[in-house]
Coordinates of C-alpha atoms in Angstrom, one line a residue:
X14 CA 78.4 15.0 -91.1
X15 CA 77.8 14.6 -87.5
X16 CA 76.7 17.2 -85.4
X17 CA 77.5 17.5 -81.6
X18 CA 74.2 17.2 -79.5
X19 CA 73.8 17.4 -75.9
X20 CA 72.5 14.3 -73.8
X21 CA 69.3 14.8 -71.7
X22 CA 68.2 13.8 -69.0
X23 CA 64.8 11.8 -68.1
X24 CA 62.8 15.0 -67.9
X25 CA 64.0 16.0 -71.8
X26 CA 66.3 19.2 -70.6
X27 CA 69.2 19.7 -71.0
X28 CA 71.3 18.7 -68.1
X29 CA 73.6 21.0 -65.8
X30 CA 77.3 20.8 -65.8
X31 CA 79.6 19.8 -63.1
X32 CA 80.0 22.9 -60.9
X33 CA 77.0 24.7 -61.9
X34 CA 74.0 25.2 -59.7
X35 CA 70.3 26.3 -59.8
X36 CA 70.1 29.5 -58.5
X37 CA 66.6 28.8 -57.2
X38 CA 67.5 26.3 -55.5
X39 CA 70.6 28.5 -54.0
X40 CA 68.5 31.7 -53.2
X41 CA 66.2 28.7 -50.9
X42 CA 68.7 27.6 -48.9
X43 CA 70.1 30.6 -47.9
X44 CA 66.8 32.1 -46.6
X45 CA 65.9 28.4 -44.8
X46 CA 69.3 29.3 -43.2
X47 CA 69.1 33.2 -42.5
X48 CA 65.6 31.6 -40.6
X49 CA 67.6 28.7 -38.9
X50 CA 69.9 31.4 -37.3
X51 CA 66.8 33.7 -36.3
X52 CA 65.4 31.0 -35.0
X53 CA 68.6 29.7 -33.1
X54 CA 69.0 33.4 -31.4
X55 CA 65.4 32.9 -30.4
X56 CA 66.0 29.9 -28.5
X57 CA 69.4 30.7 -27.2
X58 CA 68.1 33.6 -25.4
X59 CA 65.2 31.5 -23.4
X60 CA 66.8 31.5 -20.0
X61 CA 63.7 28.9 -19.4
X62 CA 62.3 25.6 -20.8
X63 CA 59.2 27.1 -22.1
X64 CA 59.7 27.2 -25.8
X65 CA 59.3 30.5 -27.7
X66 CA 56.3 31.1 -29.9
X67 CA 57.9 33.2 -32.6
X68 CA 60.6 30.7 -32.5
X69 CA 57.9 28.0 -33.2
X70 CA 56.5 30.2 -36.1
X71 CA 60.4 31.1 -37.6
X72 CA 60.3 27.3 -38.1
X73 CA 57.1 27.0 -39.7
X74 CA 58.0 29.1 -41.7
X75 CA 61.6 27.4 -42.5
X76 CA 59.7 24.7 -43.3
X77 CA 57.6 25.8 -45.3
X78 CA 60.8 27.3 -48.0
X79 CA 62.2 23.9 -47.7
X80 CA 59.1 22.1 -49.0
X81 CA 58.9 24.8 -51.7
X82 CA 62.7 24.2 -52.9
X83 CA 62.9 20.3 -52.3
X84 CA 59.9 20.3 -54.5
X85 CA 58.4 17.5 -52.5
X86 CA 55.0 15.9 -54.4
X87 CA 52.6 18.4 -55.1
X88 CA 49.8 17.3 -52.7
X89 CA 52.4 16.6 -49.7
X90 CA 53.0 20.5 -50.2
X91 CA 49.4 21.4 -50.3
X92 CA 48.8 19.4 -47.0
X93 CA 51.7 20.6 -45.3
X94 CA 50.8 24.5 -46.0
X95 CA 47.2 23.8 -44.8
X96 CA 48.8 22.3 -41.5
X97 CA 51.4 25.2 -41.0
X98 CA 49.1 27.6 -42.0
X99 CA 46.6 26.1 -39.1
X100 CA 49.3 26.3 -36.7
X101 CA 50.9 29.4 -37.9
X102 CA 47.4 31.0 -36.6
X103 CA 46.8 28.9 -33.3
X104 CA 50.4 30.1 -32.2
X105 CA 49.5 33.8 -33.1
X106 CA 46.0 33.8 -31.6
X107 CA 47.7 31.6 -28.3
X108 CA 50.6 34.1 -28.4
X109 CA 47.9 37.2 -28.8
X110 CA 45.7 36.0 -26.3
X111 CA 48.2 35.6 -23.7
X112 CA 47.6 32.0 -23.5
X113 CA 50.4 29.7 -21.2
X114 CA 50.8 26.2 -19.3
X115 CA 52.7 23.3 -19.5
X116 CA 50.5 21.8 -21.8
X117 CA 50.5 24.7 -24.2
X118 CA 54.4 24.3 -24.2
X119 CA 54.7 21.0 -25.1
X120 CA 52.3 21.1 -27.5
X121 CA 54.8 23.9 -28.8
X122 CA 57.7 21.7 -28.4
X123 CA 56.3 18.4 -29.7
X124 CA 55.2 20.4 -32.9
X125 CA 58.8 21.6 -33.3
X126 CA 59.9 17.5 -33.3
X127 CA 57.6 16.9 -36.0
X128 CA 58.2 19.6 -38.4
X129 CA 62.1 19.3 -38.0
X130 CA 61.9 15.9 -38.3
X131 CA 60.9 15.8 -41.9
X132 CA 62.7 18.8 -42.7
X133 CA 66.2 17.3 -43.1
X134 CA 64.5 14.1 -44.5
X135 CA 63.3 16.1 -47.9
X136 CA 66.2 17.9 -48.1
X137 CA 68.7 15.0 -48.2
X138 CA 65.7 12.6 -50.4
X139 CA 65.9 15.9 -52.8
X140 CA 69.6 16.9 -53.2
X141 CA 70.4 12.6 -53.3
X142 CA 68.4 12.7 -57.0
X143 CA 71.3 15.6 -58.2
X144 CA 74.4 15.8 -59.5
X145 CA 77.8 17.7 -59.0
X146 CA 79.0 19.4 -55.5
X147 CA 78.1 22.7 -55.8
X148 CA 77.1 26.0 -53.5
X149 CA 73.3 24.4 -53.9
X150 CA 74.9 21.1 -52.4
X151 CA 76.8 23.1 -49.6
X152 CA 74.2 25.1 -48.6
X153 CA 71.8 22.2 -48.3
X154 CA 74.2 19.9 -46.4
X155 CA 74.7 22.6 -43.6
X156 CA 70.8 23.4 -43.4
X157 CA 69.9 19.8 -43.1
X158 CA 72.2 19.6 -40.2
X159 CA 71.1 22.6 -38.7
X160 CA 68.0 21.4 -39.0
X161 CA 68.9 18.3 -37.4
X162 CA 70.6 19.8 -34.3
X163 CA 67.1 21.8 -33.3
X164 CA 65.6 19.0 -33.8
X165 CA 67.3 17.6 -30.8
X166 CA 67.4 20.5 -29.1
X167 CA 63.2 20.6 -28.8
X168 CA 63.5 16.6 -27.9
X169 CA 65.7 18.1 -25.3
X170 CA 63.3 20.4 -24.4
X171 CA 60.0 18.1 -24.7
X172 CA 61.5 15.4 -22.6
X173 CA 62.4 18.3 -19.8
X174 CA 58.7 19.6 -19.8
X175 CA 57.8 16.0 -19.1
X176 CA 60.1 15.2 -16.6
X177 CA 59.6 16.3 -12.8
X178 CA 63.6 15.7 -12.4
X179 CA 66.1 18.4 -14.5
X180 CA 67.5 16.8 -17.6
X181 CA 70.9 18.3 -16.4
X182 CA 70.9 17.7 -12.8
X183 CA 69.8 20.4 -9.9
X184 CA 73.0 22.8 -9.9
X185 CA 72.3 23.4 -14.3
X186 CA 69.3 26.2 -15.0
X187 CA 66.8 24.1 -16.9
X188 CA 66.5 26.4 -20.2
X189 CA 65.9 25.7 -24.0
X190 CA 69.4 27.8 -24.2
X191 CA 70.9 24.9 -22.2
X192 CA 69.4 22.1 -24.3
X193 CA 69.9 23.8 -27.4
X194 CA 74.0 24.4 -26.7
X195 CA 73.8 20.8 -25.2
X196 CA 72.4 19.7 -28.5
X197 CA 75.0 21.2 -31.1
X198 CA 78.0 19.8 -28.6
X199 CA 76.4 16.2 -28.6
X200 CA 75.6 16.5 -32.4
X201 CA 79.0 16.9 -33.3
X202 CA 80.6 14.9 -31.0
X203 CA 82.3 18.0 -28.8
X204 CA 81.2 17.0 -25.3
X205 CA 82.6 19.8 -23.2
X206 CA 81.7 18.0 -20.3
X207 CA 79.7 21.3 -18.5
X208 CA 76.2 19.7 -18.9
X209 CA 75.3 16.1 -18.6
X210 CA 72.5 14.4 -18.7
X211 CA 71.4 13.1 -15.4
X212 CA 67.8 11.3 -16.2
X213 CA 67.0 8.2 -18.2
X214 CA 65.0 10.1 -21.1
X215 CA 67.6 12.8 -21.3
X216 CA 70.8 10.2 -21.5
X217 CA 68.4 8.4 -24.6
X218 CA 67.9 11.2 -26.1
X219 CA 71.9 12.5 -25.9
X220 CA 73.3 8.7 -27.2
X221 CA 70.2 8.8 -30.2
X222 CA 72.5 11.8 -31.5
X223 CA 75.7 11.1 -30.8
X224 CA 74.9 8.7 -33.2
X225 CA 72.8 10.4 -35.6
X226 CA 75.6 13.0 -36.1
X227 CA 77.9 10.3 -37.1
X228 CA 75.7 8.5 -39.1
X229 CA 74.5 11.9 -40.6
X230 CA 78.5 12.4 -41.8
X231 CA 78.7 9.5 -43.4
X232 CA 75.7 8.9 -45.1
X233 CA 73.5 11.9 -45.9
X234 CA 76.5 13.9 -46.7
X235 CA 77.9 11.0 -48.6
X236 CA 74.3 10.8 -50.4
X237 CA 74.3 14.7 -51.5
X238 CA 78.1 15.0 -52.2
X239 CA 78.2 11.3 -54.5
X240 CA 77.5 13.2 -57.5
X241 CA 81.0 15.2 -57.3
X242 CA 82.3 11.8 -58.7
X243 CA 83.4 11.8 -62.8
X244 CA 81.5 9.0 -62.8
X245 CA 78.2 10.3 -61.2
X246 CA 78.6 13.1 -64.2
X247 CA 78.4 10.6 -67.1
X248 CA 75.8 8.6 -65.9
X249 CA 73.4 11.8 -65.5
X250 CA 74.7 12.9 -69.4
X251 CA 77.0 15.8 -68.6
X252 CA 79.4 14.4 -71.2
X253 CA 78.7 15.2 -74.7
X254 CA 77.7 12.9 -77.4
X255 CA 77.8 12.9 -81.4
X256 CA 75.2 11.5 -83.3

């Protein structure tokens, strides 16, 4: 007689069913986005293009809880808490200190590139491996996208600290709000038409994502929601198997 047994997956447990979701994972995402949105009120306050420390270290820290729920490899994650740790401190001690200069604020803003650069990159790499559109899936798409939309908004704000001419011509205040809201309306294709860019680096910068935020629709999303299919279920084993 034939007893009903559960297919595994690679790893030897038990695999999830359609529609469920790992609360760990869940519980993640939601505090990488409650620290998204600090950090977005943070920046859309900064009525100039000096980039705020304790916006800097919200993202560090963002980081840091989406390496711990992507799971990345375990000695990426040791090397990445050593180098946000290191410049978790330097920002507090600079911050402390009093320290400030142009140089000290790109070195703020060229920091903020690089950690929301990977960012997006581990979460899409991480939720592409799972199965099944769930709140997990939801909550990761719009993080990664968040994610993605600071990130322009700092290579807004790096290429402005570098630039003698303002990104947005002489008549726009040149401010990390500015870039930030200039960032979300080219990200998603919205173009109000109230800033535009008016210098070589700046227009780059604007067309590079325009067409990210297209590309980021129809692939990454693509990538996390692919397992919502029937079919995507029975390849990972949802389906149940006698024996």
């Amino acid at each position: 007689m034939s007893t009903p047994m559960r297919r595994r997956n690679t790893a030897g447990e038990p695999p999830r069913r359609r529609g469920t979701y790992d609360r760990h994972g869940v519980a993640g995402y939601t505090a990488a986005l409650v620290l998204l949105v600090l950090s977005y009120g943070l920046c859309a306050v900064q009525r100039s293009q000096n980039p705020s420390p304790f916006a800097f270290l919200l993202i560090l820290v963002t980081i840091a809880v989406v390496f711990h729920v992507t799971a990345v490899r375990a000695a990426i994650q040791r090397a990445a808490w050593v180098v946000l740790a290191v410049a978790g401190v330097a920002t507090i001690v600079a911050t402390v200190i009093g320290a400030e200069g142009q140089m000290l604020d790109i070195v703020f803003s060229a920091a903020s590139v690089v950690a929301l650069l990977v960012a997006p990159a581990a979460i899409v790499a991480h939720q592409a491996k799972r199965r099944g559109f769930n709140l997990e899936a939801l909550l990761a798409t719009i993080t990664a996208y968040v994610l993605v939309g600071l990130l322009f908004a700092f290579l807004f704000n790096l290429v402005s600290l570098v630039t003698p001419t303002p990104i947005f011509g002489e008549e726009n205040a040149e401010s990390l709000s500015n870039q930030l809201f200039f960032s979300f309306t080219t990200l998603t294709t919205t173009g109000y038409g109230n800033l535009v860019p008016s210098t070589p680096g700046s227009e780059a910068v604007a067309v590079t994502e325009a067409i990210t935020g297209q590309l980021f629709l129809i692939t990454a999303v693509a990538r996390i929601m692919r397992g919502a299919s029937p079919r995507s279920v029975a390849e990972t084993g949802v389906a149940e198997e006698t024996t």
